[in-house]
XYZ file of C-alpha atoms in Angstrom:
609
model
C 189.831 134.945 116.191
C 189.904 137.507 118.984
C 192.154 136.158 121.692
C 190.254 134.766 124.527
C 188.792 137.548 127.160
C 190.787 138.489 130.201
C 188.206 138.040 132.373
C 187.188 134.699 131.138
C 190.320 133.594 131.026
C 190.729 134.374 135.041
C 187.572 133.527 135.593
C 188.486 129.832 134.375
C 191.959 129.656 135.905
C 190.129 130.142 139.238
C 188.046 127.339 138.521
C 191.168 125.287 137.836
C 192.783 125.944 140.493
C 190.192 125.337 143.146
C 189.570 122.107 141.560
C 192.405 120.904 141.553
C 192.715 118.878 144.187
C 189.228 117.068 143.385
C 190.102 116.999 140.043
C 193.126 115.274 140.259
C 191.454 112.711 142.757
C 188.818 111.764 139.940
C 190.845 111.481 137.151
C 192.827 109.216 138.612
C 190.233 106.817 139.354
C 188.932 106.990 136.107
C 192.426 106.368 134.694
C 192.732 102.920 136.843
C 189.568 101.859 134.797
C 191.057 103.272 131.510
C 194.640 101.108 132.441
C 192.384 97.619 132.371
C 192.058 97.313 128.838
C 190.454 98.805 125.528
C 187.433 96.617 125.743
C 185.870 96.180 128.817
C 184.202 92.820 129.122
C 187.687 91.263 128.380
C 187.915 91.667 132.092
C 184.723 89.497 132.727
C 184.640 85.595 133.408
C 182.954 83.385 131.404
C 180.298 82.760 133.482
C 179.679 86.591 133.413
C 179.988 86.625 129.880
C 177.225 83.821 129.045
C 174.980 86.219 131.419
C 175.343 89.076 129.361
C 174.880 87.062 125.524
C 172.745 85.072 126.919
C 169.508 87.049 125.418
C 171.121 88.289 122.290
C 170.458 86.431 118.696
C 173.090 83.655 118.036
C 174.602 85.842 115.420
C 175.239 88.557 117.947
C 176.864 86.386 120.499
C 179.457 84.755 117.877
C 180.545 88.756 117.502
C 180.493 89.624 120.695
C 182.885 86.933 121.165
C 185.472 88.324 118.837
C 188.653 90.373 120.320
C 188.181 94.206 119.419
C 184.442 94.413 118.703
C 183.169 97.179 120.207
C 179.744 96.553 122.580
C 177.693 100.018 123.162
C 175.954 100.118 125.855
C 173.107 102.773 125.748
C 170.905 104.213 128.688
C 167.618 105.351 127.891
C 164.911 107.829 129.530
C 161.976 106.163 126.939
C 158.392 106.131 128.558
C 155.678 107.127 126.243
C 153.596 109.172 128.604
C 156.585 112.137 129.138
C 156.496 113.633 125.090
C 160.105 114.563 124.567
C 161.108 111.268 125.476
C 158.777 109.091 123.766
C 160.411 109.347 120.255
C 163.165 107.385 122.368
C 161.140 103.702 121.737
C 162.809 103.734 117.644
C 166.431 104.890 118.884
C 168.129 101.118 120.210
C 166.592 99.460 117.012
C 168.238 102.224 114.851
C 172.002 102.194 116.601
C 171.613 98.313 116.977
C 170.979 98.134 112.875
C 173.406 100.759 112.173
C 176.942 99.688 114.507
C 176.314 96.201 112.823
C 177.704 98.153 109.651
C 180.643 99.039 111.503
C 181.786 95.854 113.052
C 179.817 96.324 116.444
C 176.963 95.266 118.597
C 174.885 97.433 120.794
C 172.528 96.301 123.911
C 170.009 98.977 125.960
C 172.168 98.603 128.670
C 169.247 100.074 131.318
C 166.406 102.679 131.784
C 165.727 105.734 133.340
C 162.554 107.257 135.266
C 161.935 110.388 133.074
C 158.966 112.668 135.040
C 157.769 115.869 133.693
C 157.445 118.698 135.637
C 154.921 119.872 133.590
C 152.620 117.278 134.796
C 153.368 117.573 138.427
C 153.584 121.329 138.846
C 151.417 122.523 142.104
C 151.051 118.632 142.879
C 152.834 116.097 145.303
C 154.978 114.720 142.901
C 156.732 117.886 142.546
C 158.400 116.934 145.798
C 160.372 114.553 144.122
C 161.623 116.330 141.224
C 164.901 117.355 141.750
C 165.914 114.275 143.566
C 164.573 112.323 140.639
C 168.066 113.484 139.005
C 169.928 111.495 141.807
C 168.065 108.497 140.946
C 168.823 109.038 137.281
C 171.922 109.287 137.980
C 172.230 106.038 140.176
C 170.106 104.154 137.360
C 172.304 104.919 134.557
C 175.279 103.669 136.838
C 173.402 100.468 137.450
C 173.378 100.295 133.965
C 176.845 100.372 132.569
C 178.127 98.727 136.363
C 177.802 95.343 134.336
C 181.012 96.215 132.604
C 179.703 94.924 129.479
C 180.339 98.264 127.174
C 182.838 100.033 125.449
C 181.043 102.934 125.304
C 177.438 104.524 125.710
C 175.069 106.419 124.105
C 172.380 108.074 126.318
C 168.945 109.126 125.614
C 166.806 112.159 127.609
C 166.120 115.289 126.945
C 164.104 116.892 130.145
C 164.669 118.694 133.225
C 166.439 116.128 135.164
C 167.114 113.424 133.332
C 170.611 114.936 130.990
C 171.994 116.208 134.088
C 171.069 112.746 136.090
C 172.426 110.747 133.075
C 175.583 113.048 132.684
C 176.138 112.667 136.854
C 176.083 108.763 136.199
C 177.756 108.504 132.772
C 180.361 110.435 134.558
C 180.833 107.809 137.600
C 181.528 105.653 134.751
C 184.106 108.067 132.779
C 186.658 105.608 131.805
C 184.006 105.025 128.776
C 183.458 107.289 125.708
C 180.159 108.785 125.693
C 177.608 111.236 123.318
C 174.299 112.397 124.140
C 171.555 111.571 121.839
C 168.321 113.880 121.759
C 165.168 113.659 120.460
C 164.186 117.221 119.486
C 161.368 119.541 120.334
C 158.104 119.097 119.438
C 156.781 121.222 115.887
C 155.355 124.596 117.160
C 151.673 124.758 117.985
C 149.814 128.447 119.642
C 151.709 130.492 119.914
C 153.381 131.330 123.617
C 151.659 135.108 123.665
C 148.388 134.055 123.369
C 148.759 131.114 125.828
C 150.218 133.275 128.141
C 147.370 135.307 127.665
C 144.603 132.607 128.437
C 146.643 131.256 131.255
C 146.380 134.928 133.016
C 142.632 135.003 132.409
C 142.425 131.997 133.875
C 143.957 133.517 136.465
C 141.848 136.318 137.030
C 138.888 134.392 136.549
C 137.508 135.708 133.231
C 137.833 132.248 131.200
C 137.520 128.627 132.783
C 138.777 125.557 132.323
C 137.959 124.216 128.987
C 139.102 127.458 127.535
C 142.383 126.934 129.536
C 142.879 123.387 128.591
C 142.308 123.922 124.823
C 144.721 126.236 125.062
C 147.464 124.436 126.585
C 146.786 120.957 124.378
C 147.444 123.886 120.991
C 150.587 124.310 122.802
C 151.607 120.816 124.185
C 150.480 118.662 121.248
C 152.623 116.165 120.074
C 155.573 113.998 120.452
C 159.067 116.230 121.334
C 160.495 118.677 123.852
C 157.747 121.598 124.911
C 158.938 124.561 122.501
C 159.478 127.141 125.072
C 163.367 127.682 126.349
C 163.158 126.325 129.584
C 165.227 123.787 131.375
C 164.874 120.965 129.074
C 165.610 122.750 125.864
C 168.591 124.758 128.031
C 170.089 121.319 128.503
C 170.217 120.884 125.119
C 172.086 123.977 124.143
C 174.295 123.102 127.250
C 175.050 119.633 125.735
C 175.958 121.273 122.229
C 178.670 124.075 124.764
C 179.649 120.939 125.808
C 180.360 119.273 122.916
C 178.871 115.763 123.877
C 176.053 115.804 120.835
C 176.968 116.031 117.740
C 177.032 119.200 116.004
C 173.597 120.892 115.924
C 171.902 117.730 116.944
C 169.624 119.526 119.493
C 166.352 120.968 117.540
C 166.158 119.118 114.903
C 162.349 117.433 115.242
C 161.567 114.107 116.123
C 160.331 111.789 113.314
C 161.576 113.629 110.947
C 164.705 112.269 108.356
C 166.860 114.015 109.921
C 166.394 112.987 113.523
C 166.933 109.392 112.739
C 170.490 110.147 110.321
C 171.638 111.891 113.599
C 171.006 109.151 115.834
C 172.165 106.618 113.448
C 175.346 108.367 112.979
C 176.111 108.951 116.615
C 176.023 105.535 116.823
C 178.502 105.392 113.709
C 180.769 108.004 115.309
C 180.871 106.643 118.762
C 182.268 103.115 116.881
C 184.575 104.631 114.841
C 185.982 107.161 117.939
C 186.347 103.504 119.612
C 188.078 101.645 116.839
C 190.772 104.720 116.020
C 190.922 105.753 119.484
C 189.918 109.650 118.268
C 186.983 109.534 121.310
C 188.224 110.176 124.679
C 186.884 108.785 127.979
C 184.072 111.357 128.979
C 185.662 111.579 132.235
C 189.003 113.192 130.136
C 187.303 114.549 127.928
C 185.039 117.134 129.750
C 187.272 119.387 131.329
C 186.984 122.576 133.576
C 186.501 124.799 129.972
C 183.848 122.306 129.008
C 181.934 123.091 132.420
C 182.759 127.032 131.957
C 181.478 127.275 128.146
C 178.231 125.492 129.115
C 178.028 128.356 131.855
C 178.512 130.821 128.817
C 176.288 129.467 126.507
C 173.874 129.695 129.705
C 173.403 133.348 130.097
C 174.363 133.990 126.484
C 171.271 132.145 125.385
C 168.850 133.685 128.736
C 169.098 129.805 129.775
C 167.057 128.230 132.609
C 167.929 128.802 136.631
C 167.447 125.418 137.378
C 171.301 125.259 135.896
C 172.499 126.720 138.542
C 172.192 123.623 140.013
C 172.066 121.183 138.109
C 175.521 122.265 136.360
C 177.166 122.787 139.867
C 176.467 118.787 139.946
C 177.372 117.974 136.907
C 180.839 119.459 137.189
C 181.434 118.072 140.618
C 180.685 114.161 139.227
C 184.211 115.099 137.276
C 186.088 116.884 140.103
C 185.176 120.485 138.919
C 183.548 123.217 141.939
C 182.098 125.659 140.824
C 179.870 127.981 142.458
C 177.403 131.152 141.665
C 180.369 134.114 141.461
C 181.467 132.518 138.487
C 177.912 132.277 137.170
C 177.983 136.096 138.409
C 181.084 137.359 136.983
C 180.603 135.003 133.374
C 177.149 136.806 133.278
C 178.808 140.278 133.072
C 180.678 139.779 130.479
C 178.629 137.516 128.007
C 176.070 139.718 126.012
C 172.244 137.901 125.487
C 172.193 136.634 121.846
C 168.934 134.931 121.469
C 164.954 135.798 122.748
C 162.752 132.854 122.929
C 159.985 132.860 125.520
C 160.046 133.315 128.257
C 162.556 135.583 127.366
C 160.642 136.942 124.402
C 157.435 134.889 121.906
C 159.551 133.096 119.749
C 159.748 129.685 120.530
C 163.131 126.933 119.538
C 161.842 126.292 116.416
C 162.104 129.923 115.339
C 165.306 130.269 116.568
C 166.691 126.764 114.898
C 165.307 128.622 111.989
C 167.136 131.871 112.314
C 170.344 130.293 112.802
C 170.459 128.146 116.463
C 172.971 127.008 118.054
C 176.002 127.294 115.600
C 175.711 130.977 115.214
C 175.640 131.656 118.443
C 178.985 129.418 118.828
C 180.130 131.210 116.208
C 179.485 134.335 117.552
C 180.998 133.807 120.853
C 183.479 131.852 119.879
C 184.688 134.913 117.523
C 184.494 136.932 119.851
C 186.905 135.257 122.239
C 183.727 134.378 125.338
C 184.447 130.461 124.162
C 187.010 128.156 125.210
C 188.453 126.839 122.005
C 190.918 124.283 123.446
C 188.493 122.062 124.686
C 187.651 118.089 123.487
C 184.391 116.854 122.120
C 183.184 113.733 120.792
C 183.910 115.258 117.218
C 187.291 116.273 117.599
C 189.555 119.168 119.208
C 188.252 122.434 119.463
C 184.720 123.974 119.159
C 185.026 124.842 114.939
C 183.059 121.769 114.175
C 179.985 123.381 116.392
C 179.855 126.543 113.939
C 178.318 123.948 111.306
C 174.519 122.593 110.992
C 174.082 119.297 109.123
C 172.043 118.589 105.743
C 170.174 115.935 105.060
C 171.758 115.156 101.016
C 171.041 112.455 98.869
C 170.630 110.206 102.448
C 173.812 111.071 103.845
C 174.821 113.977 106.229
C 176.665 116.753 105.334
C 177.731 119.704 107.534
C 177.827 123.415 106.222
C 178.677 126.605 107.807
C 176.130 128.323 109.885
C 174.031 131.659 108.259
C 176.200 134.462 107.674
C 173.895 136.570 109.277
C 170.313 136.212 111.395
C 167.130 135.363 109.905
C 165.293 136.972 112.205
C 167.236 139.812 114.427
C 164.012 139.804 116.478
C 165.157 136.324 118.284
C 168.925 136.064 117.493
C 171.699 138.843 117.031
C 175.585 139.146 116.906
C 177.630 139.771 119.683
C 178.277 143.109 118.100
C 174.315 144.049 118.744
C 172.845 141.812 121.313
C 169.744 142.379 123.022
C 171.707 142.685 126.416
C 175.525 143.632 126.785
C 175.608 140.772 129.992
C 173.852 137.736 130.128
C 170.605 136.630 132.068
C 171.773 135.444 135.350
C 172.685 136.978 138.248
C 173.853 136.273 141.960
C 171.781 137.921 144.575
C 173.348 138.510 147.808
C 172.684 140.502 151.477
C 172.196 139.255 154.952
C 169.671 136.939 153.631
C 171.601 134.680 151.974
C 172.778 134.539 148.448
C 170.589 133.322 145.380
C 170.304 133.659 141.898
C 167.915 135.558 139.499
C 167.162 135.530 136.233
C 166.558 139.089 134.894
C 166.772 138.375 131.073
C 162.839 138.753 131.204
C 162.526 141.436 133.774
C 161.790 145.001 132.734
C 163.759 147.246 133.659
C 161.184 149.355 135.949
C 161.330 145.772 137.830
C 164.812 145.791 138.964
C 164.622 147.987 142.039
C 162.555 148.054 145.075
C 161.852 148.239 148.947
C 158.413 147.207 150.261
C 157.331 144.904 153.066
C 157.899 141.564 153.447
C 154.699 139.074 153.589
C 155.719 135.648 154.943
C 154.748 132.278 153.745
C 155.339 128.881 154.770
C 153.770 127.195 151.225
C 152.795 128.216 148.013
C 148.990 127.401 148.407
C 149.147 129.871 151.211
C 149.760 132.779 148.598
C 147.454 131.570 146.054
C 144.655 131.470 148.874
C 145.773 135.201 149.910
C 145.605 136.234 146.269
C 142.271 135.042 145.648
C 141.040 136.620 149.181
C 142.410 140.134 147.575
C 145.198 140.279 150.293
C 148.062 141.026 147.734
C 146.876 144.149 146.143
C 149.937 145.990 147.560
C 153.682 146.540 146.956
C 155.348 143.917 148.901
C 157.881 141.066 148.943
C 156.405 137.027 148.878
C 158.602 135.433 150.966
C 158.165 131.532 150.811
C 159.910 129.650 153.252
C 161.025 125.598 153.967
C 160.819 124.838 150.359
C 164.314 123.917 149.981
C 165.901 120.255 149.250
C 166.555 119.817 152.702
C 163.101 120.613 153.579
C 160.489 119.227 150.898
C 162.842 118.439 147.970
C 162.644 121.564 146.525
C 159.664 122.008 144.460
C 159.444 124.262 141.413
C 157.228 127.112 142.739
C 155.523 128.084 139.256
C 152.074 128.133 140.306
C 152.842 131.596 141.819
C 153.958 133.198 138.489
C 150.658 133.966 136.910
C 149.200 135.573 140.430
C 152.214 137.724 140.894
C 152.399 138.880 137.063
C 148.701 139.986 137.271
C 149.980 141.748 140.498
C 152.605 143.378 138.750
C 150.462 144.490 135.949
C 148.306 146.447 138.028
C 151.053 148.418 138.947
C 152.162 146.919 141.977
C 155.706 146.711 143.082
C 156.104 142.825 143.767
C 158.972 140.546 144.081
C 159.769 136.672 145.383
C 162.095 135.536 147.576
C 162.484 131.416 148.295
C 164.322 129.329 149.227
C 162.722 126.775 146.653
C 162.543 126.539 142.915
C 161.189 128.769 139.798
C 160.408 126.940 136.543
C 163.207 127.260 134.215
C 160.486 128.826 131.821
C 159.914 131.772 134.424
C 161.684 135.452 134.650
C 159.109 138.095 134.182
C 158.443 138.379 138.076
C 161.580 139.454 140.122
C 162.779 136.382 141.528
C 165.637 135.452 144.030
C 165.513 132.010 144.243
C 167.277 128.947 145.194
C 168.110 131.151 148.391
C 171.370 129.170 150.094
C 171.729 128.008 152.556
C 167.671 127.356 152.818
C 165.597 128.030 156.238
C 165.802 124.309 157.489
C 169.749 124.231 157.237
C 169.644 127.592 159.302
C 169.621 130.214 156.237
C 168.546 133.356 157.190
C 165.450 133.433 155.099
C 163.932 131.714 157.883
C 164.540 134.771 160.307
C 162.249 137.421 158.239
C 158.970 138.261 159.429
C 155.591 139.565 158.023
C 155.940 143.555 157.709
C 160.327 143.247 157.481
C 160.553 146.065 154.936
C 163.003 144.591 152.710
C 165.486 146.386 149.783
C 165.349 144.412 146.658
C 167.690 145.593 143.809
C 168.733 142.986 141.076
C 170.630 145.914 139.190
C 173.702 145.919 142.034
C 172.662 142.031 143.645
C 171.276 143.755 146.814
C 169.445 141.399 148.900
C 168.450 143.183 152.365
C 165.949 142.666 155.178
C 166.611 146.700 156.791
C 166.365 145.495 160.130
C 168.304 146.721 163.149
C 171.621 144.143 163.062
C 171.245 143.450 167.010
C 167.766 142.481 166.438
C 168.437 140.414 163.451
C 171.053 138.563 164.957
C 169.027 137.476 168.080
C 166.082 136.144 166.082
C 165.193 132.084 165.807
C 163.969 130.122 163.376
C 160.543 128.922 163.905
C 160.302 125.251 163.650
C 158.283 124.690 160.278
C 155.560 121.745 160.244
C 156.550 119.470 157.475
C 154.295 116.774 158.715
C 152.059 116.920 155.048
C 155.015 116.723 152.434
C 156.915 113.395 154.172
C 154.613 110.676 152.575
C 152.279 110.080 150.018
C 153.119 110.097 146.305
C 156.513 108.477 147.051
C 157.709 110.932 149.333
C 158.656 108.724 152.261
C 161.060 107.162 150.141
C 162.600 109.850 149.711
C 163.580 110.696 153.398
C 166.869 109.508 152.728
C 167.795 112.225 150.465
C 166.139 114.947 151.542
C 168.108 114.224 154.984
C 171.476 114.322 153.390
C 170.926 116.823 150.889
C 173.971 119.629 150.132
C 172.719 122.856 149.476
C 171.781 124.393 146.258
C 174.613 126.224 145.424
C 177.014 123.280 145.866
C 174.268 121.380 143.745
C 171.501 120.382 145.610
C 173.542 116.571 145.863
C 172.304 113.844 147.555
C 175.190 111.814 147.224
C 177.612 111.802 150.497
C 180.989 111.362 150.699
C 183.919 112.485 148.983
C 181.993 112.597 145.494
C 183.690 116.254 144.488
């Protein structure tokens, strides 16, 4: 292997130095629990234990009372509305059956909500989406707080669910943990056809029947959506962080391989506890583990949402990341895959071409990945350069393919799609934001145009329908941040803005809200930090202000006299329509104390990090 890239070593050391006080404090906290003994429930009183055993079959109760019998807690995000989570229904029974073979027991410790951004896009429920991550974290902690468990298996896939599970598990970081995915649905209609129908609908050229038929052809069965958005970026990061079994992410649900991998996760957990080879999650995940996740995000053109979620997950372990880290890592990590929205392939095509084992091997061999990390299968990332096969009913891992099976989807470090990664930092007198450039055309990187300011995405859609946006402009949508209204995704803006781009206009978006993890075609400086309601300068922009937008240099400036700019006030928004209904009133406390987007948009107060 090539020695570690010196710039990567420098960035990582900066993260280690920055994180030293918080990381040291975190490790001290979890080690207090580790010192209390190997079997967690040994500390509980007889009445406490009786409550924990009561619902179990008598034979299992007897087994659980024996010393040194591991009991595994399962946290599940199962529901049968969200396609990605419907397959989790069978996982607890598989796990319980499997761990019995190794002299252990398992219980469902708790459940978490799992909402689907695809369902709530553009509607009131989307304003609960970001903070559902924090609810999931708390639900996970509640489930594990019974202290009946010696390890945790976590079942989740989608956007907020995996980050929430990770944050919750790290609050109980004295326990070992393995994340157990369910896999993507099989491929439906092509992404090109789906995008074409959406655009035709936005232009009024086809009706709702045609649109619905197209969408049902794309989202058609159990499993994760097959585009490379936040959910599949989650799965990539869990592999790069070593908390999945190697190459577990992208096998379809309801296949023999998926059941075998799920069962093996239970077996590995028990064997790791019994042998002492599986480290507690909070110790296993280091600064280098989180850096590897950032590297994976850049190498695969992953979701912009993880500029918040990865920051929040890292902080739960006392590791402090910021957007400078993302930007500098992006500058040295080549883009190795093209999957929709960065291309036309889906994750099934990517897996067939070589998948994550190929990507990890390429990065590792080029000195672009930390190998001195712990994972759920041992030390180092070598195991993650292999993929599993089911041979006579038994799992066997073999080396990734030597060459990409489709260089239009997957490439080597020596011949990448781009010499740098998919995310960049934008900065200037408006604030700090991020932009996904991996799906943008070169002619859209630079522009100067007047701003048109909106306070709601519905205002943008209405202006488009009235024909008022047929021009070069920067679309500024403010008061969309976590403090203002829960930071909903503004995915509904993509079709009309993309139409304007296709008509030859220079168009860009600047917002303190989020875009979908599947976004990227439209130049979009998003997650503007600080947000308008926290005094961010995006609130000072006025319609007609000239804006210089340069995704090549990362410059984002309003071209207004400095004295005038400094003297401007931020208008008070009318958010009365966003405070109640569909549960939004229950999240008032979350909105009131959330941190900025760059610090993870976290509602947890105090010294969490």
